[in-house]
Each structure stands twice: as structure tokens, then as C-alpha cells.
Amino acid sequence: MKRRFRLITCSAVILASTVLVLPIDAASAAVVGPRLEQPLGAHPTDAHRSYAVSSSFSQPSNSPAQLIRIPVPAGVQPTSVRGRLTFDSAAIGTVVVMAHGVDVQRIQKRASDLSARITVALTPEDVVGGYVQFSLEYLTNGVTDPQQFCLVPTSGTVQLSRIAITFTGQEADPTTLARFFGPAVTAVSIEVPQGASRSVEAAALAAASAVAHRYSRGVQITVTEPSNASRAADVKQTGGRLVVLRPTSGPVRASIDSVGGTHRLTLSGSPNGLVAAATALGSPYLTLANVSNASSLHASGHAVPASNLSFADLGQPAPTVQGLGQSQFSVGVSQSNFNAAVKSMTVHLVGQHTAIPSSISASLQYFWNGQLVASELLGATTLIDKKLRIPSTQMAANNTLLVQLDAVPSKYVDGSGAGTSGRGFNCQGVASFLPIIVSFDGKASTFAAETGTSSDPGFARFPQVLGNVLTVALGDTSADTLSNAAGLISELQFANASQLAVEAVDPSTLINSSAPGLLVGATPQQMNQLGAPLRMAEFRSINQGDRNFGVGVDRAFAAMEAFNQNGRDILTLSSWAANGDSATARTLEANLIHSLTHSAYGWSALYDNLEVLQPQDTAGVLVSSNDLVPQSAVVTGFNSYVYWIVAFVGLVVVMWLLQFGSRRRLRRRAIAMVDAQVADQAGSDEAP
Amino acid sequence: MSISLAPVQAVVPVSRSRLNELWNSLDAPVTGRRVQGTVPVALAAMALMTTVAVVVVPTGANLWYPDSLSHLTVARRILDSNQPGFQQLGTVWLPLPHLLLLPFVADIKLWYTGWAAAILGIGCLGVTSAATYRVAARLGFRRMPRLVAVAGIAVNANMLYLHTTALTEPVLMACMAATVAGLTHWATASRPLSGGELAVYAGLPAAGACLSRYEGWILVISMVVFIPMIDVPRLRGQHDHPIRFTVTRRLIPALTPPCIAVGWWLAYNYAMFGDPLDFMIGPYSAHAQQQVVVRQGTLTTQHHLGLSLYVYNWAVLDLVGWLLVVLGFLGFLIAINRTGLGVVTLVSGLLFGTYVFEIASLYFGQTVMFTQHSLPTGFFNVRYGISPLPFFSLGTAALVHFIQRWRGRLGSLAGFAVLVAVIAQAVWVAESPVSRSPVVQEGAHLNAGRANAAAAYLRVHYDGGGILIDESVASNGIIPLVHQPVKQFVMRASGKPFVETLAHPTLYARWIVVSTSTGANSLDTPDAVFKDMELNPQLFAAYSRVYVDPGHSIYELNP
């Protein structure tokens, strides 16, 4: 769905500002044709190697079997897939794994089981279109076939994770730019020269964003310099890709090759040109680059806010619910789908349903993020024209609209009872009941967004509040700061529907601007300038009993903060050590980013507005800055408001002085007038 | 049978003429004690407040503030408790609001629905509006500025909501407005009022203010400044010793009632609790409550004037509204510019005293406020921002008054525009009060943390017997919500029976309601009953837990 939406938004907006030119020496395939047909590198063939897949899959109990598709690198032959099943309930049941049409494994789950392992032997017919395919079904409570029940109780979910594919053969070298970033890529390392200029750093960050835009979360993306190469993603493994940025004086060129088994894309050219070229790596039109060498590769611009999206835009061209019992469909809609922060939403559903016979009661339920927001009985008319107003209190960064049809016979044909269980009844319905179908128009049914913020300042406002433009500043020029920024940007990009346009600026520019942005490696002074809720100094939590941290003067920490400053949202990464031990502090920053990029849920798992990592922690502690005792730097930051009193008293005194002066003048005039009158009177009295 | 239209036709001109008369009376000059239009203004305000109450009370929103429930309970337990009597007034709050509630809470339905408080609120808004109208009229304002002064107060959504609750602000506002009206009368009267009259017109309502909230005490201190500033200049040349005359013939009579009230309060504290300052430093005082905040390190306004100003000014802006704050302040400045330290300025200054008091309280750490602009943010005492509303309302009226004097028609138009804007602002807030009114939002927030579900359980399942509860825990302030007479509750305010019940619960309590929260991050003291249960579980072995939620439990004595 995410990819579909990318196509739509990109075609609508990015095209206007994107130019992807491939005229190089590869204007026609004939020029490079012979080379393309040859592998760019040769590797020894290993038998039964394996590679890890970072994706995970979730399967609710007693739901229809889920088809799981895992991309396979070209040239390899999968022989088996291994994975770990994790259960979230104590239900007793069975997990059924099906491949090539047969049950290949059945795992009995006891109440006490929390996890289990699966190993599925694969045959060539299990690889379809470059994907390993198998199905997963989770049955509990004695259910043997969910299709035979309309209302089956769910008993938790099983999650398949830690997937590894064992294979024979050798990954084929990508021969064109179009194939370089194939679906089976698992890790991308972006390398820049040591001490790279700000423009090259910007290009690296743009590349990280572009690559993250191509993939869903799980693909490891790093940006490193030679000095911190240990933080680079392992690209020697199957599915690994290396992107090298090489600043030169000439025009931008992109070329792919393979070095020591590592598939490499080299972007060379002027630093400014590299930014545009790196941005183009996220473009869907890269698939047009059927060449191994290209020049003038560039893209710019970003998707602009959209106020309306149809269900079709979000991957539901013709949603339908049907049958007796319960059936449902859902549409996922993120705020970032609108390329802006969304305050509230109006959902307009347009559709038709079959005529409802008197022997059946049917209703539609509308759930927003699991909460019932509307319900209607079907029957009066076959037209569905429903508007749902979603207030800001129910808006999340990622939302799900679930439409559920409940249809039950009022009475069986034999006159007995009602309901969806019992003899002779199943989901396909008893023959004497007319089918119930509700179809929605995927183009006419829309989500209309009202832009604005629906949550308090914090991590939940990102990335949608960026409006697809990520202004980023690095607090220093260290390689680790660049790597940290790349880690953050890739996570933000994974959470964003459209590609982020990365704009690198100086910290002072970001601080003085009104645009939302990201400041990585911020210094204590910069944090003070931004008015961050947590300054780089010692602090403690309000309720020590509820928190597992309490920072003293001698304990370093790294902190990621999301806050509002002068009406714009800022995200910062910074650190502090009491004794000025900047090395420890920097390490903590790197660890904080590592814990974020290697966590199960990434950005979506962040809440509140502050994540703090201390030396003894393996993962950061999420907390609201409101739960911290305000630091003295924060409190004294309000001292300037004392001038309000000065201004107030000053105004009062000025007004009073003006009145006082005016009164004196009037009095003088009055006295002068009276004196004059007296003098006149005296004169007239003296006159004969 | 024929029907004649004649009577109907006759009624119309009469109504019109009465309306004209009424309209004209709002512009009539003040003659002696009589200020035409007072009664219609009071009735209109009461009618508006009645309408608001009819809308709000059935929703239960008037009971959202735990303090509101506590005030109702304090008033009711004077008549209905294990040990009824005036000692049930306690020392946590000043007594007048509870005493005024007495006739209404005597009816159990009026008590537990909160209508008792709403009825008092209707009366209070009537008094406040009428007094404000009289102040404006006596300051020489014409019809439009008078109406602006009244509308600024009476058509403020936050103010209206507070008047549906049993919080003490309505009584304070009414007493303060009446005091200022009395003082304005004295300051502007063509015939000098005697000390006795001043004591009646200003001293008595000031005494009421002193027994409502501590802002009233500041009002009395302001009077000490106000009266000489008015009186001494005009006595110069008439008396040999104007200061002595002012002190003996004006100040002392005016201050006698409030001083008696304060003295009575100190004496009451001493008589009932052995310490005249128990209300200030006793175990249930605001000071004691704030020690929790001090320990947490979140009394951030203390000794930080900048932050105190920031927090309070934002509260004022949120509650009073930008329009009135800007216009009112402008009006105050123009009043100084036009009249110097004249009556308009000094009366406004009198009302400004509460603002100074609130800032000083925050700075000295006597008050804690958690708002969306405090450090840390939160919801606690947000409503304090309503106190300077009369100052800004009168300032806005003064602005209209001076514009009217400058350009008559323009002033009327400005006044009309202000009226429309004030009404529009109130309507806008009323459309979504929880999100747009900080006090309603604070109430909703506090209500969300209260044991409403536990109260509902008890309301449905209670079938007799004593109910043991530590009502001093804020989230336990649910007594009216149970809809049972207070005498069924054994609580801290019961005194000795509470202690005895803790020692022998099965003898006196069939039901036990406890807060199971640790209280580590709240301003509450831990629940004494729950603490007793933890320390002496054997005493409670005969009880079964019949209700539980994340913060509260209800136990019932086994049959």
C-alpha cells in the first residue's frame, strides 16, 4: 500500500520538479548491452548459506491463512526458511504452515508456550516471481476451519520473526541501476570520505532518506566515514549494497560494480550535484535506469500537502464485505499520507449493498483505531453514504479505519432460533438465505484531512509535521554525528509515506529559522537557545519511585527530544557528561540511535517527548519532560518576564505623568485666565 | 362567541413602553442610593445563569471538581453527619460559602445533584452583576459601558461554569463586587456617607469576602489604601486633621466588620483545633499540601518572579480572554491618563489587588498552579486566573466610556462591538467547553482521576450500614455521588468515630472505600484506611473485595 501511495503522490507532485535523465553513454542499451549481459563480478558458489530477513509477520488466531512473501535475491535458490513464532496469549492451539499447497508443519501450542521455532523445507515451486511463498494459519479454541464459522473468538496473535532463508547458489550481481535496489536488499551502507564537506554530508543524508523510502523498515541503512567504519551495515552478506559518495569536480556520474563480493554503487561528481543524485535514488523512476552507468542523475522537490485521499489511493480500490456472520475490511491511513500533520479527519464512505431480506438483520460498524465511531442498520435503502467525523482526540500518526459487516438471520428457515451458529449454518450461508454484499466505491470514498496538530508536542508529531521537508543540522563535524543523523533520518523516512527532501543547514540557521527540523549532536548552548525541555545538565525525575533513572552530576546521558519552539517542532539529539567526557557522551548518542534503529518497531514505538539513555542502559527510557523536575536553566529562562512588571509600572507612571502635566497646564491656564479676568475687572472698575 | 383583539393590541404598546423604560433606566444618572437598572441587570444575569445551570447540572459537569464535591459535603455534614454541628466547617476552607449553601444542601437531592451550589451560583452572579453595574453607573459611565462592564463578567464562559459548581469563587466575586460597589458609592456620593454607612455598604461585604477566600483579605488591605487616597485630598481645607478624621471616621468603621470576621475565624480555629493558625499551617492546610510539591521540586514559581508572571498571566489570558485583557488594560491606562488618581483609577486599582496577590502568592510559594504554561505543566488551580476578571471588565468599560466622551457615537459603536465580541467568545467556548475553557478542562481532568465508577457501584449496591472512607484523599471525594446521607459515612471529619472504626472496622463499617494509589506523585496524603488495612490485615479479614479498579477498591463485610 505504501508503495502504491508513493507512486500516486510522486506522479502527482514530484514529477513536476523531478528530472531523471539517463542520456549518458547509455542512451541506448546497445551501447552497454554486451556488458550488461555479463555478470559484473563472479563469486564462489557456497552450498547452503543463509541470510536473515528483518521483516516480521503477524497472524491473528482463527483468521484465514496469511500468505507470506519474502523476496529472494536473484541467483539464489532457497532451500528452507526458519523463523521464530511468538505467542501473546495462553490459548491452546495449532500453527499450520503450508507450502506448495500442503501442510508442511503443524506446531501444537500449549497454554504455557510463549514461542516456538519453525523450519520449512522449500522447493523451487515455492519461489514465485522472486519471492518465497508460504502460508501461516493460527487456530485456537478447537477451531479447525475458520471458514466454517462466522463469529469465532480470537485468542491472541502469533508473530513470525527472526526469519532466515537458507539457500544454495550465489546472488547475481545487479547489472543495472534499476536492479541495484531490488526487493531482496537487506542492508545498505553509504560511505563518504573522511572529513567530507557539508554538501557531501547532505548528499549522504539524502541518500539514506532515499534508500529508506524504497524499503520498509528492517533494511539496515548506515552512513559512515572511514573513521567510524565499524558502524557500517554489513554489506558483504546476501542482499547487501554499498553506496559510495565520491566528490569530484566533474558532473555527477552513477556507476555500479562489484568489489570482493560487495555490490557497489558509486556516485561521483560535484558535492552539490551529489545531493540531487542521492535524492534520485528514492525515485520510483530509477527503475527506468537500465544501465550500469548514468550521468545527470538528479531529483528534487517534495510532495505537497493533500487534503483528500480516496480509498483507492490508499490501496483499497473496491473494498467489499459480504456474507452472513461477521466480515470486515480495513484501510490504513497515516497523517504522512497527506504530507502534513492532520488535526482531524472526515471519512466519507460511498457504496451500495444488496437488498436485505426481512429474514436477515444486518448492520455496519465503523471503527477508528479500534474505537467504534459509527454504526448503522442496513435495510431501509441500498445506498450507503456515510460521513464520519474523526476529532483530534482520536487521531494518531498511523490510523486504521475498520468497516465491519454483521449479518445474522432473524430466523432459520425451519423457524428455529437465530444467530450464526448451530447446525446447518456456515459463513457461506444457508442456501435459503440471500447473499449479503456491501461494496464501497474506492474512488468516491474519501478521507478529508484538516491540517493541524492532533497531539501534544513530542515524538508522535514526527514525521508528519515536517511536511516532507527535513531540515537537518549537525552540531559538529564528527563522523558519529553524521551516522547518528543518518540513523534518525532513515527511521523518520520509514515512518513517512513520501520521500523526505533533506536540506542540510548550519545549526545557527536552523535555530534562527521557523521551520521544523532536526539538530543532531546539539551542544548545551544550542539546546539553551532552542529552549529545549531538557537542558544538557544534571536532572532528576519528579517521582523517583516510578522511574528507573535519576541522573546525578557524575553520570553522563544522551537524550533525544521532540518539542515545540516558537510554534515549530524540533527534534534534537544531544548528550552530556558532568566531567566534560565528550567521548562517553558521544558514545551514548550512538548507542541511543543504535537502540532506535535496531528496535522492533522503530519510530512508531516512541511516545512522550524525551528519550534518555545512560551508560548502564541497553535501551533508552521514554519519559515526558513534564515528569522531570524543571532544571534551573529552564526556570531561569523565564526571568526576562520580570520586565513585564517594569513595562506595566512604566506605562502607568508615564500615563500619570502625562495627566499630571496636563492638569498643571490647565491649572496654569485657568489661573492666568482668572488673573486676566480680575485684571480686566480691576481695569473696568478704575475706568471712569 | 366573538374574540376581541383589543386587549392584545393594548399589551404591545405597554410592553414596548416598558422595554423603553427599562432601556432608558440603564442610562439614567445615579441619584443618591438609587441606581436605576440594578434589578433588571441582576435578574438578567440570574436568568442567564439559570439557563446555564439547567444545561450543565444534568450533565454532572458541575461536580467534576473534587473540591466542588468536598464543599457540598462540608456544607451538608453540618446538618447530616455522625457529629453534626459547626465544627464540621473544618479549617481547610473559609466558612462563608458552606454557610450559604446550608439552606440548599438540606435537601438531599439538591445536595447530590449539585443544584444547591448552582442555586447559590445564580444568586452570586446576580449580586456580582448588579454590583458591577452599580460601580460602573456611579463612576459616571453611560449605558453602553455599564453593559460592557456587566457582560465582561457575566458572559464569560469560565465564570459561568464556576458558578454552577460549589467552588468558592462565586461567593468571593459577589462579596468583592459588593464591597467595591459600596466603596464606589462612598467615593462618589454627593452627600458624604457616614462611617456607619461605609461599614454597612463596604465593611459587611468585605467581611463576607474575608470569610470566602483569602483574596478577600487582600481586598481589605487594599481598602486601607483606597479610603485615605479618596478621603484625605477632599478633606484638606475642610478639617484640621484630615488623616485622623479619615482613620477614625472612615477607615476604622469600614474595617471593623472584616476585622471581626477574621478575628472570629482565628478564634474558631483556636476553639475547635487548638491553634488560631490551624487554617494556615494545619495538617490539611494548603501549606501542608504544598510541602509535597516542595519535596518534588516542582514549586517552580517560588522565588522566580519571571515564571510566576508567565504562569499567571497566561492563566489570566486563557480565562479572561485576550480581548478583555487588552482592552481592559488599555482602559486602565487611559483612565490614569484622563483622571490621574481619580475614582475610576482607584476603583480599578482596588480590583487589581487580587492580581498582585496571586502573583505574590506564586512568588512566595504560598500558591501552586499547574497549567499548560507552568513548569511542569498540568491542571491544578487553573481557575485562579479568573480573579482579575472584574478589573479587566471594568477597564474595558472605562475604555468605552472615554471613547464615548471623546466621540459619543463611536463609543457606543465600540461598546456594541465589545458586547458582540464577548458574546461570540462565550458561544465559541460553549461549543466545545472541554477543549476551549481551561476551567472546564481542569474539571474534566480531575474528574477523570476520581473514583466515579466506585461511587456508581456503591450507589447501586449499597443496602445499608456504615461506609468507611478517608475523604481527605482527593480522589475519594465522591460522597455526594453515592446519593446516601452523609451520616452513613464514617470519615476523617467524623473525628473520634473514624479512629474507633479504624481500630474496630467490623463494628461500625459494612462498606469500606479505599484509594489504593501510592500517592507518590500526587498532592494527596496516603489513604489512612488503606494504610490501616495494609498494617493490620487481620482487622479486615471479614471483608471481601467487591469492586476494584486501578485506583480504588470497595470492600463489603461478609454476611
Tab-separated table of N, CA, C and O in Angstrom, chain A residues 456 540-543 546 625-632 634-636 638-645 647-648 651-652 654-660 662-663, chain B residues 294-298 300 304-307 309-310 313-314 329 332-334 336-341 352 355 359 372-378 391 518 520-521:
chain	number	residue	atom	x	y	z
A	456	ASP	N	0.048	16.432	21.500
A	456	ASP	CA	0.951	17.358	22.169
A	456	ASP	C	2.327	17.261	21.529
A	456	ASP	O	2.666	16.250	20.919
A	540	ARG	N	16.711	15.341	37.491
A	540	ARG	CA	16.128	14.183	38.176
A	540	ARG	C	14.643	14.126	37.864
A	540	ARG	O	14.034	15.128	37.491
A	541	SER	N	14.105	12.934	38.023
A	541	SER	CA	12.680	12.782	37.747
A	541	SER	C	11.884	13.223	38.968
A	541	SER	O	12.387	13.216	40.096
A	542	ILE	N	10.624	13.596	38.714
A	542	ILE	CA	9.780	14.067	39.815
A	542	ILE	C	9.508	12.946	40.797
A	542	ILE	O	9.639	13.101	41.986
A	543	ASN	N	9.166	11.814	40.261
A	543	ASN	CA	8.827	10.689	41.120
A	543	ASN	C	9.888	9.617	40.959
A	543	ASN	O	9.809	8.790	40.061
A	546	ASP	N	8.911	5.884	40.478
A	546	ASP	CA	8.298	5.365	39.257
A	546	ASP	C	9.275	5.288	38.097
A	546	ASP	O	8.921	4.808	37.032
A	625	SER	N	8.976	15.095	29.471
A	625	SER	CA	9.797	16.094	30.165
A	625	SER	C	9.014	16.710	31.311
A	625	SER	O	9.586	17.285	32.226
A	626	ASN	N	7.697	16.552	31.265
A	626	ASN	CA	6.872	17.065	32.350
A	626	ASN	C	7.050	16.257	33.630
A	626	ASN	O	6.656	16.692	34.706
A	627	ASP	N	7.625	15.068	33.502
A	627	ASP	CA	7.851	14.234	34.670
A	627	ASP	C	9.231	14.467	35.277
A	627	ASP	O	9.671	13.700	36.130
A	628	LEU	N	9.894	15.477	34.798
A	628	LEU	CA	11.205	15.798	35.347
A	628	LEU	C	11.095	17.078	36.176
A	628	LEU	O	10.306	17.968	35.858
A	629	VAL	N	11.909	17.136	37.198
A	629	VAL	CA	11.978	18.380	37.965
A	629	VAL	C	12.612	19.427	37.058
A	629	VAL	O	13.696	19.207	36.524
A	630	PRO	N	11.899	20.522	36.815
A	630	PRO	CA	12.450	21.530	35.903
A	630	PRO	C	13.855	21.959	36.329
A	630	PRO	O	14.096	22.284	37.499
A	631	GLN	N	14.755	21.935	35.385
A	631	GLN	CA	16.133	22.322	35.698
A	631	GLN	C	16.207	23.829	35.904
A	631	GLN	O	15.396	24.589	35.380
A	632	SER	N	17.245	24.228	36.639
A	632	SER	CA	17.352	25.660	36.948
A	632	SER	C	17.505	26.486	35.669
A	632	SER	O	16.976	27.595	35.576
A	634	VAL	N	16.108	25.946	32.887
A	634	VAL	CA	14.784	26.103	32.284
A	634	VAL	C	13.986	27.160	33.040
A	634	VAL	O	13.353	28.032	32.441
A	635	VAL	N	14.036	27.086	34.357
A	635	VAL	CA	13.257	28.017	35.173
A	635	VAL	C	13.783	29.444	35.013
A	635	VAL	O	13.010	30.384	34.815
A	636	THR	N	15.099	29.593	35.094
A	636	THR	CA	15.660	30.950	34.997
A	636	THR	C	15.496	31.523	33.589
A	636	THR	O	15.627	32.734	33.405
A	638	PHE	N	12.909	32.042	32.263
A	638	PHE	CA	11.704	32.883	32.279
A	638	PHE	C	11.938	34.214	32.999
A	638	PHE	O	11.009	34.991	33.148
A	639	ASN	N	13.170	34.426	33.450
A	639	ASN	CA	13.434	35.643	34.239
A	639	ASN	C	13.139	36.926	33.467
A	639	ASN	O	12.800	37.945	34.051
A	640	SER	N	13.273	36.840	32.172
A	640	SER	CA	13.077	38.063	31.388
A	640	SER	C	11.641	38.578	31.482
A	640	SER	O	11.378	39.748	31.192
A	641	TYR	N	10.736	37.705	31.905
A	641	TYR	CA	9.348	38.159	32.019
A	641	TYR	C	9.149	39.145	33.166
A	641	TYR	O	8.084	39.747	33.308
A	642	VAL	N	10.175	39.301	33.986
A	642	VAL	CA	10.101	40.319	35.035
A	642	VAL	C	9.919	41.697	34.397
A	642	VAL	O	9.304	42.592	34.983
A	643	TYR	N	10.405	41.834	33.195
A	643	TYR	CA	10.278	43.125	32.516
A	643	TYR	C	8.818	43.489	32.246
A	643	TYR	O	8.509	44.634	31.949
A	644	TRP	N	7.937	42.503	32.340
A	644	TRP	CA	6.516	42.821	32.215
A	644	TRP	C	6.111	43.822	33.290
A	644	TRP	O	5.353	44.759	33.042
A	645	ILE	N	6.622	43.560	34.497
A	645	ILE	CA	6.273	44.454	35.600
A	645	ILE	C	6.860	45.831	35.333
A	645	ILE	O	6.198	46.859	35.520
A	647	ALA	N	7.550	47.142	32.498
A	647	ALA	CA	6.780	47.778	31.424
A	647	ALA	C	5.444	48.289	31.953
A	647	ALA	O	5.010	49.410	31.640
A	648	PHE	N	4.805	47.480	32.782
A	648	PHE	CA	3.489	47.870	33.324
A	648	PHE	C	3.621	49.118	34.190
A	648	PHE	O	2.891	50.102	33.995
A	651	LEU	N	4.448	52.156	32.115
A	651	LEU	CA	3.292	52.706	31.401
A	651	LEU	C	2.384	53.486	32.333
A	651	LEU	O	1.904	54.579	31.992
A	652	VAL	N	2.146	52.905	33.504
A	652	VAL	CA	1.287	53.581	34.479
A	652	VAL	C	1.884	54.924	34.863
A	652	VAL	O	1.185	55.954	34.896
A	654	VAL	N	4.066	56.771	33.202
A	654	VAL	CA	4.045	57.688	32.057
A	654	VAL	C	2.657	58.295	31.896
A	654	VAL	O	2.495	59.513	31.719
A	655	MET	N	1.640	57.450	32.000
A	655	MET	CA	0.269	57.940	31.861
A	655	MET	C	-0.055	58.951	32.956
A	655	MET	O	-0.678	59.987	32.719
A	656	TRP	N	0.398	58.628	34.146
A	656	TRP	CA	0.106	59.521	35.268
A	656	TRP	C	0.852	60.844	35.095
A	656	TRP	O	0.295	61.913	35.341
A	657	LEU	N	2.114	60.772	34.655
A	657	LEU	CA	2.885	61.999	34.444
A	657	LEU	C	2.253	62.859	33.353
A	657	LEU	O	2.188	64.086	33.481
A	658	LEU	N	1.783	62.201	32.316
A	658	LEU	CA	1.115	62.940	31.243
A	658	LEU	C	-0.112	63.662	31.787
A	658	LEU	O	-0.369	64.818	31.482
A	659	GLN	N	-0.861	62.922	32.602
A	659	GLN	CA	-2.068	63.519	33.180
A	659	GLN	C	-1.699	64.647	34.129
A	659	GLN	O	-2.327	65.701	34.146
A	660	PHE	N	-0.636	64.413	34.909
A	660	PHE	CA	-0.181	65.401	35.873
A	660	PHE	C	0.235	66.688	35.147
A	660	PHE	O	-0.164	67.793	35.527
A	662	SER	N	-0.622	67.643	32.154
A	662	SER	CA	-1.798	68.232	31.519
A	662	SER	C	-2.621	69.021	32.533
A	662	SER	O	-3.090	70.127	32.259
A	663	ARG	N	-2.738	68.458	33.715
A	663	ARG	CA	-3.521	69.119	34.757
A	663	ARG	C	-2.856	70.429	35.182
A	663	ARG	O	-3.521	71.430	35.406
B	294	VAL	N	6.820	20.943	47.190
B	294	VAL	CA	8.168	21.427	47.519
B	294	VAL	C	9.152	20.260	47.505
B	294	VAL	O	10.249	20.358	46.943
B	295	ARG	N	8.738	19.155	48.099
B	295	ARG	CA	9.631	17.984	48.140
B	295	ARG	C	9.933	17.480	46.730
B	295	ARG	O	11.031	17.050	46.431
B	296	GLN	N	8.936	17.539	45.872
B	296	GLN	CA	9.158	17.085	44.493
B	296	GLN	C	10.052	18.040	43.714
B	296	GLN	O	10.624	17.672	42.698
B	297	GLY	N	10.140	19.254	44.198
B	297	GLY	CA	10.953	20.253	43.495
B	297	GLY	C	10.214	20.911	42.354
B	297	GLY	O	10.820	21.450	41.440
B	298	THR	N	8.881	20.844	42.419
B	298	THR	CA	8.106	21.391	41.304
B	298	THR	C	7.365	22.677	41.667
B	298	THR	O	6.514	23.120	40.914
B	300	THR	N	7.995	25.567	41.169
B	300	THR	CA	8.991	26.316	40.402
B	300	THR	C	8.759	27.823	40.395
B	300	THR	O	9.671	28.578	40.090
B	304	HIS	N	10.793	32.825	41.805
B	304	HIS	CA	11.051	33.089	40.390
B	304	HIS	C	9.933	33.997	39.871
B	304	HIS	O	8.888	33.523	39.421
B	305	LEU	N	10.179	35.290	39.963
B	305	LEU	CA	9.137	36.254	39.610
B	305	LEU	C	8.765	36.160	38.133
B	305	LEU	O	7.585	36.257	37.778
B	306	GLY	N	9.772	35.961	37.288
B	306	GLY	CA	9.507	35.866	35.858
B	306	GLY	C	8.562	34.722	35.545
B	306	GLY	O	7.575	34.884	34.814
B	307	LEU	N	8.838	33.579	36.127
B	307	LEU	CA	7.983	32.413	35.868
B	307	LEU	C	6.607	32.612	36.500
B	307	LEU	O	5.588	32.222	35.914
B	309	LEU	N	5.019	35.395	36.855
B	309	LEU	CA	4.277	36.274	35.949
B	309	LEU	C	3.833	35.525	34.703
B	309	LEU	O	2.695	35.669	34.244
B	310	TYR	N	4.738	34.728	34.168
B	310	TYR	CA	4.435	33.987	32.941
B	310	TYR	C	3.252	33.040	33.167
B	310	TYR	O	2.296	33.022	32.382
B	313	ASN	N	-0.036	35.133	34.131
B	313	ASN	CA	-0.553	35.940	33.024
B	313	ASN	C	-1.195	35.071	31.950
B	313	ASN	O	-2.215	35.436	31.361
B	314	TRP	N	-0.590	33.908	31.703
B	314	TRP	CA	-1.203	33.007	30.719
B	314	TRP	C	-2.552	32.491	31.220
B	314	TRP	O	-3.503	32.350	30.455
B	329	PHE	N	-6.832	46.575	29.956
B	329	PHE	CA	-5.559	47.200	30.325
B	329	PHE	C	-5.450	48.585	29.683
B	329	PHE	O	-5.032	49.554	30.321
B	332	PHE	N	-7.593	50.960	31.528
B	332	PHE	CA	-6.987	51.350	32.799
B	332	PHE	C	-5.951	52.450	32.564
B	332	PHE	O	-5.915	53.448	33.301
B	333	LEU	N	-5.117	52.279	31.537
B	333	LEU	CA	-4.093	53.283	31.238
B	333	LEU	C	-4.741	54.615	30.855
B	333	LEU	O	-4.293	55.687	31.285
B	334	ILE	N	-5.790	54.543	30.080
B	334	ILE	CA	-6.460	55.783	29.670
B	334	ILE	C	-7.123	56.450	30.876
B	334	ILE	O	-7.122	57.682	31.000
B	336	ILE	N	-6.004	56.406	33.852
B	336	ILE	CA	-4.929	57.124	34.566
B	336	ILE	C	-4.620	58.410	33.820
B	336	ILE	O	-4.450	59.485	34.419
B	337	ASN	N	-4.543	58.283	32.527
B	337	ASN	CA	-4.204	59.451	31.709
B	337	ASN	C	-5.264	60.543	31.796
B	337	ASN	O	-4.949	61.723	31.770
B	338	ARG	N	-6.512	60.163	31.891
B	338	ARG	CA	-7.584	61.157	31.903
B	338	ARG	C	-7.914	61.653	33.303
B	338	ARG	O	-8.317	62.786	33.474
B	339	THR	N	-7.818	60.776	34.279
B	339	THR	CA	-8.279	61.172	35.621
B	339	THR	C	-7.181	61.137	36.672
B	339	THR	O	-7.452	61.451	37.834
B	340	GLY	N	-5.973	60.736	36.284
B	340	GLY	CA	-4.910	60.627	37.279
B	340	GLY	C	-5.272	59.608	38.331
B	340	GLY	O	-5.711	58.508	38.007
B	341	LEU	N	-5.134	60.001	39.587
B	341	LEU	CA	-5.506	59.074	40.662
B	341	LEU	C	-6.942	59.365	41.096
B	341	LEU	O	-7.249	59.463	42.291
B	352	PHE	N	-7.538	45.445	41.036
B	352	PHE	CA	-6.267	44.903	40.571
B	352	PHE	C	-5.508	44.206	41.710
B	352	PHE	O	-4.579	43.444	41.476
B	355	TYR	N	-4.906	40.505	41.485
B	355	TYR	CA	-3.842	40.096	40.560
B	355	TYR	C	-2.492	40.131	41.284
B	355	TYR	O	-1.713	39.177	41.222
B	359	ILE	N	0.072	36.900	42.092
B	359	ILE	CA	1.488	36.881	41.692
B	359	ILE	C	2.379	36.709	42.922
B	359	ILE	O	3.316	35.895	42.938
B	372	GLN	N	-1.085	24.784	31.467
B	372	GLN	CA	-0.379	24.363	30.256
B	372	GLN	C	0.844	25.241	29.994
B	372	GLN	O	1.579	25.019	29.041
B	373	HIS	N	1.061	26.247	30.851
B	373	HIS	CA	2.226	27.115	30.695
B	373	HIS	C	3.112	27.115	31.930
B	373	HIS	O	3.989	27.953	32.056
B	374	SER	N	2.865	26.182	32.834
B	374	SER	CA	3.689	26.131	34.035
B	374	SER	C	4.800	25.114	33.848
B	374	SER	O	4.838	24.383	32.870
B	375	LEU	N	5.687	25.079	34.809
B	375	LEU	CA	6.762	24.073	34.821
B	375	LEU	C	6.634	23.262	36.102
B	375	LEU	O	6.885	23.797	37.168
B	376	PRO	N	6.315	21.998	36.041
B	376	PRO	CA	5.824	21.269	34.880
B	376	PRO	C	4.392	21.682	34.535
B	376	PRO	O	3.751	22.378	35.317
B	377	THR	N	3.925	21.223	33.406
B	377	THR	CA	2.549	21.540	33.021
B	377	THR	C	1.583	20.626	33.765
B	377	THR	O	1.980	19.597	34.316
B	378	GLY	N	0.341	21.005	33.781
B	378	GLY	CA	-0.659	20.180	34.458
B	378	GLY	C	-1.960	20.929	34.626
B	378	GLY	O	-2.188	21.952	33.970
B	391	PHE	N	-11.473	43.447	37.175
B	391	PHE	CA	-10.577	44.556	36.831
B	391	PHE	C	-10.582	44.796	35.324
B	391	PHE	O	-10.740	45.931	34.857
B	518	THR	N	-0.544	4.799	45.429
B	518	THR	CA	0.558	5.022	46.367
B	518	THR	C	0.631	6.485	46.772
B	518	THR	O	1.188	6.826	47.800
B	520	ALA	N	2.405	8.611	45.482
B	520	ALA	CA	3.782	9.099	45.403
B	520	ALA	C	3.898	10.347	44.540
B	520	ALA	O	4.759	11.172	44.753
B	521	ASN	N	3.018	10.440	43.561
B	521	ASN	CA	3.155	11.560	42.633
B	521	ASN	C	1.934	12.468	42.658
B	521	ASN	O	1.592	13.087	41.674
